[in-house]
Amino acid sequence: MKTSTSMLRRTFLRGALGGAAVSVGLPFLDIFLNTNGDAMAATGAPLPRRFGTWFFGCGMNPLRWDPKTTGADWELTPELLPIEPMREHMNILSGFSVLMDREANQVHRTGVFGALCGGAPKTTETVVGPTLDVLISDAIGTRTRFRSLEMAATGNPRHSNSLRDVSSVNPAEPSALGLYTRIFGPGFADPNAAEFTPDPNVLLRKSALSIVTEDRKRLERQLGQADRARLDQYFTALRQLEQQLALQLQQPPPLAACTIPTAPVDMPHDTEIDNVMANHALMAQTLALALACDQTRVFNMQFSDRASSLRMPGSTDTHHTLTHEEPRDKALGYQPKATVFVLKSMEAWTQFVQTLNAVPEGDGTLLDNCLVMAHSETSEANTHSVTGLPFMTAGKAGGRLRTGLHISGVGESASRVGLTMQQAMGINAGQWGTDQNATDRAITDILA
């Protein structure tokens, strides 16, 4: 009996994986825009909004990163100097923290999941999921080819913070070439092609999913309560996949901003900073066109991992190691070698935002219709502090967000940031978070 149940489970997984591998999305139509260039002429519906996260590990030096003045006239601090070219498109959110009562600070974990899930994890084995990106993808990601795209510039698919629960982590694409192939390789329907022929494999896979769905009750009778819960979650994903398969049986309308890039050169998959920077840049370019072609509306870019393993060429000392072992320069007041990686992170973040801003869309750019939240799992890595975490946003979320501001949230929960992201993306969320991190106060200063 055990063997029979195992075979059924593998059959379900093959169907799901096979369907996901061939799905194709439905791009939006720039040439159908109204005269203002900000909505669809036929329906008056606004251009799609996209949400993403951009993560960098091991934080910053608060005294060198946090601006002292708030509002629009905030000063560029030493560690924010790299963002100067794009500061008008960004917001700096400083001082917000993961508040803890009796919970232990799980180093390099409490900060990231406290911010993404709205509460400090109770144990090293639990997370009060789903993460913020999954919440938002549930609302806006069901009518695109990919519910979300996860990328790791470090070349490690396990470097991902996106999850529905601890057993359902969304693995990251570790290669720029792999990301390109996944999006623009087999299964991609060019919205600007003269002819469209539905892929018969799509019809076959859609039918296969229906068949296995009908077999659900028989399988459920063989399962315990925990497995039935997992199966229910699985079938929810199957229903979403069927919707996505149905979309690609329709001819996608033309989209002026959608162009198919040439395949990138495959970069070395390691954590040497120059390779990570190059891999990140190629991934950002591919992602920007995937968003313009409406292949997804939710994404997660991992520039570096929690407990950053970035390293300089020829060195075995990682960023994380340096934050603990490098002496603090008495004259400077910080760790100069470790701080190089903070500056590199800010440089990469700026480059990412510039890449989105370089794609015209409607009467503005792709960035105008995006909301990207950059964050880290700690403020000062040397002490593993989750007080005063660094947050930044980029983009106007289709006119729902103001930019160019610095907001100080000293003493406030980071859940306020997550609640604000949800409201900016059109989710009807009046409150968010758990226990002492629960809040009903969005950051209204940046909401338009």
Short mmCIF file of C-alpha atoms in Angstrom, two decimals:
data_model
loop_
_atom_site.label_atom_id
_atom_site.label_comp_id
_atom_site.label_asym_id
_atom_site.label_seq_id
_atom_site.Cartn_x
_atom_site.Cartn_y
_atom_site.Cartn_z
CA MET A 1 0.00 0.00 0.00
CA LYS A 2 2.84 2.38 0.73
CA THR A 3 4.30 1.85 -2.73
CA SER A 4 0.96 2.58 -4.40
CA THR A 5 0.51 5.88 -2.57
CA SER A 6 4.09 6.90 -3.42
CA MET A 7 3.49 6.24 -7.13
CA LEU A 8 0.34 8.35 -7.12
CA ARG A 9 2.20 11.21 -5.47
CA ARG A 10 4.96 11.13 -8.08
CA THR A 11 2.34 11.17 -10.82
CA PHE A 12 0.79 14.32 -9.38
CA LEU A 13 4.19 16.04 -9.17
CA ARG A 14 5.06 15.16 -12.75
CA GLY A 15 1.85 16.72 -13.94
CA ALA A 16 2.41 19.89 -11.97
CA LEU A 17 6.02 20.29 -12.98
CA GLY A 18 5.28 19.49 -16.59
CA GLY A 19 2.51 22.06 -16.74
CA ALA A 20 4.55 24.79 -15.10
CA ALA A 21 7.44 24.26 -17.49
CA VAL A 22 5.38 25.06 -20.58
CA SER A 23 3.02 27.82 -19.42
CA VAL A 24 2.86 31.06 -21.36
CA GLY A 25 1.47 34.38 -20.19
CA LEU A 26 -0.77 37.06 -21.60
CA PRO A 27 1.03 40.40 -22.18
CA PHE A 28 -0.86 43.70 -21.81
CA LEU A 29 -1.39 45.97 -24.78
CA ASP A 30 0.53 49.25 -24.96
CA ILE A 31 -1.00 50.15 -28.34
CA PHE A 32 -4.46 50.02 -26.73
CA LEU A 33 -3.55 52.74 -24.23
CA ASN A 34 -5.74 55.79 -23.80
CA THR A 35 -4.58 59.21 -24.89
CA ASN A 36 -2.94 59.85 -21.52
CA GLY A 37 -0.89 56.69 -21.86
CA ASP A 38 -1.79 55.45 -18.38
CA ALA A 39 -4.72 53.08 -18.97
CA MET A 40 -6.19 50.61 -21.46
CA ALA A 41 -8.38 52.41 -24.00
CA ALA A 42 -10.89 49.58 -24.38
CA THR A 43 -11.63 49.07 -20.70
CA GLY A 44 -10.10 52.02 -18.88
CA ALA A 45 -8.15 49.56 -16.73
CA PRO A 46 -4.80 50.93 -15.51
CA LEU A 47 -1.48 49.50 -16.60
CA PRO A 48 -0.46 46.53 -14.44
CA ARG A 49 1.43 47.17 -11.23
CA ARG A 50 4.35 44.94 -10.29
CA PHE A 51 5.83 44.18 -6.90
CA GLY A 52 9.27 42.89 -6.08
CA THR A 53 11.77 42.52 -3.28
CA TRP A 54 15.52 43.09 -3.51
CA PHE A 55 17.59 41.60 -0.72
CA PHE A 56 21.14 42.27 0.44
CA GLY A 57 22.75 40.44 3.36
CA CYS A 58 24.58 41.70 6.45
CA GLY A 59 23.05 45.16 6.59
CA MET A 60 25.01 48.39 6.88
CA ASN A 61 26.63 50.76 9.40
CA PRO A 62 23.69 52.74 10.86
CA LEU A 63 25.72 55.87 11.61
CA ARG A 64 26.93 55.95 8.01
CA TRP A 65 23.68 54.82 6.33
CA ASP A 66 20.76 56.46 8.17
CA PRO A 67 20.05 60.06 7.07
CA LYS A 68 19.64 62.52 9.93
CA THR A 69 17.00 64.65 8.22
CA THR A 70 13.57 63.46 7.09
CA GLY A 71 11.26 64.47 4.29
CA ALA A 72 12.36 65.40 0.78
CA ASP A 73 15.57 67.23 1.67
CA TRP A 74 17.39 64.36 3.36
CA GLU A 75 21.16 64.31 3.04
CA LEU A 76 23.09 61.61 1.21
CA THR A 77 25.05 59.75 3.86
CA PRO A 78 28.37 58.04 3.04
CA GLU A 79 26.81 54.63 2.46
CA LEU A 80 23.90 56.02 0.43
CA LEU A 81 26.10 57.99 -1.96
CA PRO A 82 25.84 55.30 -4.68
CA ILE A 83 22.07 55.80 -4.98
CA GLU A 84 22.36 59.52 -5.83
CA PRO A 85 21.51 59.09 -9.54
CA MET A 86 18.14 57.53 -8.63
CA ARG A 87 17.29 59.12 -5.28
CA GLU A 88 14.24 60.91 -6.70
CA HIS A 89 12.80 57.50 -7.62
CA MET A 90 13.41 55.99 -4.18
CA ASN A 91 12.36 56.27 -0.55
CA ILE A 92 14.60 55.60 2.44
CA LEU A 93 12.81 53.99 5.41
CA SER A 94 15.09 53.91 8.44
CA GLY A 95 14.64 52.94 12.08
CA PHE A 96 11.92 50.30 11.61
CA SER A 97 12.57 47.16 13.65
CA VAL A 98 11.38 43.63 14.30
CA LEU A 99 10.05 44.00 17.83
CA MET A 100 10.71 41.11 20.18
CA ASP A 101 9.09 40.17 23.47
CA ARG A 102 10.32 36.79 24.71
CA GLU A 103 11.49 35.54 21.32
CA ALA A 104 15.18 34.91 20.80
CA ASN A 105 16.96 36.78 18.03
CA GLN A 106 17.62 34.00 15.54
CA VAL A 107 20.62 35.54 13.80
CA HIS A 108 20.24 36.21 10.08
CA ARG A 109 16.68 34.87 10.28
CA THR A 110 14.56 36.94 12.66
CA GLY A 111 15.22 40.15 10.75
CA VAL A 112 14.28 38.89 7.30
CA PHE A 113 11.22 36.82 8.21
CA GLY A 114 10.10 39.30 10.83
CA ALA A 115 9.98 41.90 8.07
CA LEU A 116 8.50 39.66 5.36
CA CYS A 117 5.97 37.82 7.55
CA GLY A 118 5.01 40.52 10.05
CA GLY A 119 6.27 38.83 13.21
CA ALA A 120 9.35 37.46 14.91
CA PRO A 121 9.71 33.67 14.38
CA LYS A 122 9.00 31.75 17.57
CA THR A 123 11.51 28.96 16.91
CA THR A 124 14.30 28.11 14.52
CA GLU A 125 11.97 25.71 12.72
CA THR A 126 8.92 27.92 12.23
CA VAL A 127 7.89 30.94 10.18
CA VAL A 128 4.51 32.64 10.32
CA GLY A 129 4.16 32.61 6.53
CA PRO A 130 3.42 33.44 3.88
CA THR A 131 6.00 36.07 3.02
CA LEU A 132 4.90 39.45 1.76
CA ASP A 133 5.64 38.66 -1.88
CA VAL A 134 3.47 35.52 -1.76
CA LEU A 135 0.59 37.47 -0.22
CA ILE A 136 0.82 39.98 -3.04
CA SER A 137 1.24 37.34 -5.76
CA ASP A 138 -1.96 35.68 -4.53
CA ALA A 139 -3.70 38.93 -5.41
CA ILE A 140 -1.97 40.01 -8.64
CA GLY A 141 -0.01 37.03 -9.92
CA THR A 142 -2.71 34.63 -11.08
CA ARG A 143 -3.09 35.92 -14.65
CA THR A 144 0.53 35.78 -15.73
CA ARG A 145 2.70 32.92 -16.93
CA PHE A 146 4.71 32.94 -13.70
CA ARG A 147 3.13 33.76 -10.36
CA SER A 148 6.54 35.06 -9.35
CA LEU A 149 10.17 34.82 -10.37
CA GLU A 150 12.95 34.27 -7.83
CA MET A 151 16.59 34.97 -8.69
CA ALA A 152 19.88 34.57 -6.81
CA ALA A 153 22.83 36.50 -8.18
CA THR A 154 25.03 34.36 -5.91
CA GLY A 155 24.38 31.31 -8.09
CA ASN A 156 22.74 29.26 -5.33
CA PRO A 157 19.08 28.20 -5.76
CA ARG A 158 18.71 27.88 -1.98
CA HIS A 159 19.30 31.61 -1.55
CA SER A 160 15.62 32.54 -1.42
CA ASN A 161 13.45 34.21 1.23
CA SER A 162 10.16 33.60 -0.58
CA LEU A 163 7.87 31.01 0.99
CA ARG A 164 4.28 30.12 1.76
CA ASP A 165 5.40 28.17 4.82
CA VAL A 166 8.62 26.50 5.98
CA SER A 167 7.94 23.49 3.77
CA SER A 168 7.11 25.51 0.65
CA VAL A 169 10.13 27.67 -0.18
CA ASN A 170 10.28 29.07 -3.72
CA PRO A 171 13.75 28.17 -5.05
CA ALA A 172 15.73 30.82 -6.87
CA GLU A 173 17.01 30.73 -10.43
CA PRO A 174 20.82 30.78 -9.96
CA SER A 175 21.89 31.54 -13.54
CA ALA A 176 21.29 34.51 -15.83
CA LEU A 177 21.25 32.15 -18.81
CA GLY A 178 18.88 29.81 -16.99
CA LEU A 179 16.54 32.73 -16.24
CA TYR A 180 16.60 33.78 -19.88
CA THR A 181 15.87 30.24 -21.09
CA ARG A 182 13.05 29.81 -18.59
CA ILE A 183 11.35 33.01 -19.75
CA PHE A 184 12.20 33.40 -23.43
CA GLY A 185 13.01 29.79 -24.36
CA PRO A 186 10.53 27.02 -25.23
CA GLY A 187 7.04 27.97 -24.15
CA PHE A 188 7.39 31.72 -24.72
CA ALA A 189 4.73 33.18 -27.03
CA ASP A 190 5.98 36.34 -28.75
CA PRO A 191 3.14 38.88 -28.36
CA ASN A 192 4.32 40.71 -31.47
CA ALA A 193 4.43 37.66 -33.79
CA ALA A 194 2.22 37.80 -36.89
CA GLU A 195 0.76 34.34 -36.34
CA PHE A 196 -0.26 32.33 -33.31
CA THR A 197 -0.73 28.57 -33.09
CA PRO A 198 -1.78 27.10 -29.73
CA ASP A 199 0.69 24.53 -28.50
CA PRO A 200 -1.00 21.09 -28.52
CA ASN A 201 1.17 20.13 -25.55
CA VAL A 202 -0.65 22.77 -23.53
CA LEU A 203 -4.01 21.15 -24.26
CA LEU A 204 -2.57 17.77 -23.27
CA ARG A 205 -1.14 19.05 -20.00
CA LYS A 206 -4.29 20.99 -19.15
CA SER A 207 -6.31 17.81 -19.66
CA ALA A 208 -3.82 15.83 -17.57
CA LEU A 209 -4.23 18.26 -14.69
CA SER A 210 -8.01 17.85 -14.86
CA ILE A 211 -7.65 14.09 -14.78
CA VAL A 212 -5.45 14.05 -11.69
CA THR A 213 -7.74 16.53 -9.98
CA GLU A 214 -10.63 14.08 -10.37
CA ASP A 215 -8.53 11.45 -8.58
CA ARG A 216 -8.19 13.63 -5.49
CA LYS A 217 -10.85 12.05 -3.27
CA ARG A 218 -9.49 8.55 -3.74
CA LEU A 219 -6.03 9.67 -2.71
CA GLU A 220 -7.32 11.66 0.28
CA ARG A 221 -8.78 8.54 1.84
CA GLN A 222 -5.24 7.14 2.18
CA LEU A 223 -3.78 10.20 3.89
CA GLY A 224 -3.50 11.53 7.40
CA GLN A 225 -4.60 15.03 8.43
CA ALA A 226 -1.23 16.69 7.81
CA ASP A 227 -0.91 15.15 4.35
CA ARG A 228 -4.48 16.15 3.48
CA ALA A 229 -3.59 19.75 4.37
CA ARG A 230 -0.53 19.57 2.14
CA LEU A 231 -2.61 18.06 -0.65
CA ASP A 232 -5.17 20.87 -0.34
CA GLN A 233 -2.39 23.42 -0.73
CA TYR A 234 -1.11 21.46 -3.72
CA PHE A 235 -4.52 21.45 -5.43
CA THR A 236 -4.83 25.18 -4.85
CA ALA A 237 -1.62 25.57 -6.82
CA LEU A 238 -3.01 23.20 -9.49
CA ARG A 239 -6.12 25.33 -9.93
CA GLN A 240 -3.92 28.38 -10.38
CA LEU A 241 -1.80 26.48 -12.88
CA GLU A 242 -4.89 25.47 -14.89
CA GLN A 243 -5.85 29.14 -15.13
CA GLN A 244 -2.38 29.97 -16.39
CA LEU A 245 -2.47 27.14 -18.94
CA ALA A 246 -5.82 28.39 -20.22
CA LEU A 247 -4.33 31.80 -20.89
CA GLN A 248 -1.75 30.50 -23.32
CA LEU A 249 -4.45 28.97 -25.49
CA GLN A 250 -5.39 32.56 -26.36
CA GLN A 251 -3.38 34.68 -28.75
CA PRO A 252 -1.44 37.30 -26.76
CA PRO A 253 -2.02 40.85 -28.01
CA PRO A 254 0.96 42.91 -29.20
CA LEU A 255 2.97 44.85 -26.65
CA ALA A 256 5.31 47.56 -27.85
CA ALA A 257 7.60 47.42 -24.81
CA CYS A 258 8.08 43.67 -25.17
CA THR A 259 11.28 42.79 -26.98
CA ILE A 260 13.10 39.48 -26.88
CA PRO A 261 16.70 39.96 -25.73
CA THR A 262 19.65 37.95 -26.92
CA ALA A 263 20.75 35.15 -24.63
CA PRO A 264 23.23 36.33 -21.98
CA VAL A 265 26.64 34.81 -21.42
CA ASP A 266 26.52 32.30 -18.60
CA MET A 267 28.51 33.67 -15.67
CA PRO A 268 30.47 31.71 -13.06
CA HIS A 269 28.11 30.64 -10.28
CA ASP A 270 29.96 31.72 -7.16
CA THR A 271 29.99 34.48 -4.55
CA GLU A 272 33.02 36.43 -5.78
CA ILE A 273 31.77 39.99 -5.85
CA ASP A 274 32.66 40.77 -9.49
CA ASN A 275 30.85 37.64 -10.70
CA VAL A 276 27.83 38.39 -8.52
CA MET A 277 27.66 41.96 -9.83
CA ALA A 278 27.82 40.74 -13.44
CA ASN A 279 25.28 37.97 -12.89
CA HIS A 280 22.97 40.44 -11.13
CA ALA A 281 23.17 42.94 -13.99
CA LEU A 282 22.29 40.28 -16.58
CA MET A 283 19.42 38.99 -14.45
CA ALA A 284 18.07 42.51 -14.00
CA GLN A 285 18.03 43.11 -17.76
CA THR A 286 16.22 39.83 -18.43
CA LEU A 287 13.74 40.44 -15.60
CA ALA A 288 12.92 43.95 -16.87
CA LEU A 289 11.87 42.56 -20.24
CA ALA A 290 9.97 39.72 -18.59
CA LEU A 291 7.97 42.34 -16.68
CA ALA A 292 7.46 44.41 -19.84
CA CYS A 293 6.15 41.27 -21.61
CA ASP A 294 3.86 40.62 -18.61
CA GLN A 295 5.34 37.19 -17.94
CA THR A 296 5.13 37.93 -14.21
CA ARG A 297 4.10 40.76 -11.90
CA VAL A 298 5.93 39.60 -8.77
CA PHE A 299 9.63 38.92 -8.32
CA ASN A 300 12.34 38.46 -5.71
CA MET A 301 15.96 39.34 -6.42
CA GLN A 302 18.56 38.03 -3.99
CA PHE A 303 21.72 40.07 -4.54
CA SER A 304 23.42 38.35 -1.61
CA ASP A 305 22.31 35.75 0.89
CA ARG A 306 21.47 36.02 4.57
CA ALA A 307 24.82 36.06 6.40
CA SER A 308 26.33 37.39 3.19
CA SER A 309 28.86 35.05 1.60
CA LEU A 310 30.15 37.67 -0.82
CA ARG A 311 33.93 37.76 -1.06
CA MET A 312 36.62 39.68 -2.88
CA PRO A 313 38.55 38.05 -5.77
CA GLY A 314 41.20 35.68 -4.46
CA SER A 315 39.96 35.88 -0.87
CA THR A 316 38.27 33.26 1.29
CA ASP A 317 37.04 35.86 3.79
CA THR A 318 33.34 36.42 3.28
CA HIS A 319 31.45 39.61 4.01
CA HIS A 320 29.87 37.89 7.00
CA THR A 321 33.26 36.74 8.34
CA LEU A 322 34.63 40.26 8.07
CA THR A 323 31.73 41.75 10.04
CA HIS A 324 32.84 39.61 13.01
CA GLU A 325 36.60 39.27 12.63
CA GLU A 326 37.81 42.51 11.05
CA PRO A 327 38.94 45.02 13.70
CA ARG A 328 37.01 48.26 13.76
CA ASP A 329 39.27 51.04 12.52
CA LYS A 330 39.62 53.42 15.47
CA ALA A 331 40.05 56.49 13.30
CA LEU A 332 37.21 55.67 10.91
CA GLY A 333 34.87 54.11 13.46
CA TYR A 334 33.85 51.20 11.24
CA GLN A 335 35.20 48.08 9.51
CA PRO A 336 36.54 49.28 6.14
CA LYS A 337 36.83 45.90 4.37
CA ALA A 338 33.36 44.79 5.40
CA THR A 339 31.95 48.18 4.42
CA VAL A 340 33.12 47.72 0.83
CA PHE A 341 30.36 45.14 0.43
CA VAL A 342 27.76 47.58 1.76
CA LEU A 343 28.78 50.07 -0.91
CA LYS A 344 28.77 47.37 -3.58
CA SER A 345 25.24 46.42 -2.51
CA MET A 346 24.05 50.02 -2.83
CA GLU A 347 25.72 50.24 -6.24
CA ALA A 348 23.96 47.08 -7.42
CA TRP A 349 20.61 48.29 -6.03
CA THR A 350 20.96 51.54 -7.97
CA GLN A 351 21.84 49.65 -11.13
CA PHE A 352 18.76 47.45 -10.67
CA VAL A 353 16.48 50.48 -10.36
CA GLN A 354 18.10 52.12 -13.39
CA THR A 355 17.47 48.99 -15.44
CA LEU A 356 13.72 49.09 -14.70
CA ASN A 357 13.65 52.83 -15.39
CA ALA A 358 15.25 52.36 -18.81
CA VAL A 359 12.22 50.49 -20.22
CA PRO A 360 9.57 52.88 -21.64
CA GLU A 361 5.98 52.00 -20.74
CA GLY A 362 2.90 54.10 -21.39
CA ASP A 363 3.63 57.74 -20.69
CA GLY A 364 6.48 56.85 -18.32
CA THR A 365 8.70 53.88 -17.60
CA LEU A 366 8.40 50.36 -16.30
CA LEU A 367 9.72 51.57 -12.94
CA ASP A 368 6.77 53.94 -12.59
CA ASN A 369 4.45 50.92 -12.56
CA CYS A 370 6.62 48.94 -10.13
CA LEU A 371 7.08 48.90 -6.38
CA VAL A 372 10.35 47.32 -5.29
CA MET A 373 11.21 46.93 -1.61
CA ALA A 374 14.91 46.57 -0.78
CA HIS A 375 15.82 45.24 2.65
CA SER A 376 18.34 43.32 4.75
CA GLU A 377 18.14 40.90 7.68
CA THR A 378 20.11 43.07 10.07
CA SER A 379 21.22 46.63 10.61
CA GLU A 380 24.68 46.27 12.14
CA ALA A 381 25.82 42.75 11.31
CA ASN A 382 28.53 42.68 13.97
CA THR A 383 25.85 42.60 16.68
CA HIS A 384 23.13 40.88 14.60
CA SER A 385 20.81 43.74 15.46
CA VAL A 386 17.25 43.73 14.13
CA THR A 387 16.68 47.25 15.41
CA GLY A 388 16.69 49.96 12.75
CA LEU A 389 16.66 47.65 9.73
CA PRO A 390 17.46 49.29 6.37
CA PHE A 391 14.52 49.53 3.97
CA MET A 392 14.31 51.29 0.62
CA THR A 393 11.58 51.44 -2.01
CA ALA A 394 11.79 52.27 -5.68
CA GLY A 395 9.02 53.08 -8.14
CA LYS A 396 5.60 54.69 -7.82
CA ALA A 397 3.35 51.58 -7.99
CA GLY A 398 1.34 53.07 -10.85
CA GLY A 399 0.85 56.39 -9.07
CA ARG A 400 0.03 55.00 -5.63
CA LEU A 401 3.38 55.92 -4.03
CA ARG A 402 5.32 59.13 -3.53
CA THR A 403 9.09 58.98 -3.88
CA GLY A 404 12.18 60.97 -2.97
CA LEU A 405 11.47 60.87 0.79
CA HIS A 406 13.24 59.71 3.93
CA ILE A 407 10.93 58.42 6.66
CA SER A 408 12.26 57.65 10.13
CA GLY A 409 10.46 54.92 12.05
CA VAL A 410 12.60 54.68 15.16
CA GLY A 411 10.85 52.44 17.69
CA GLU A 412 8.22 51.33 15.17
CA SER A 413 7.58 47.82 13.89
CA ALA A 414 8.80 46.84 10.44
CA SER A 415 5.28 45.51 9.89
CA ARG A 416 4.32 49.08 9.03
CA VAL A 417 6.52 48.77 5.94
CA GLY A 418 4.86 45.51 4.88
CA LEU A 419 1.35 46.88 5.46
CA THR A 420 2.23 49.91 3.33
CA MET A 421 3.47 47.68 0.49
CA GLN A 422 0.20 45.75 0.50
CA GLN A 423 -1.95 48.86 0.44
CA ALA A 424 0.15 50.42 -2.33
CA MET A 425 -0.42 47.28 -4.40
CA GLY A 426 -4.17 47.58 -3.99
CA ILE A 427 -4.68 44.90 -1.35
CA ASN A 428 -7.47 45.68 1.10
CA ALA A 429 -5.39 45.14 4.24
CA GLY A 430 -6.41 47.15 7.29
CA GLN A 431 -3.84 45.58 9.58
CA TRP A 432 -0.95 43.16 9.37
CA GLY A 433 1.50 41.40 11.64
CA THR A 434 1.39 39.27 14.76
CA ASP A 435 1.75 39.88 18.50
CA GLN A 436 3.80 42.99 19.31
CA ASN A 437 4.48 43.54 15.60
CA ALA A 438 0.81 43.77 14.65
CA THR A 439 -0.10 47.19 13.25
CA ASP A 440 -2.90 49.05 11.52
CA ARG A 441 -0.70 52.03 10.71
CA ALA A 442 0.57 52.25 7.17
CA ILE A 443 3.31 54.78 6.36
CA THR A 444 0.90 57.33 4.93
CA ASP A 445 3.66 59.85 4.18
CA ILE A 446 4.65 57.84 1.11
CA LEU A 447 1.16 56.74 0.00
CA ALA A 448 -0.17 58.98 -2.76
#
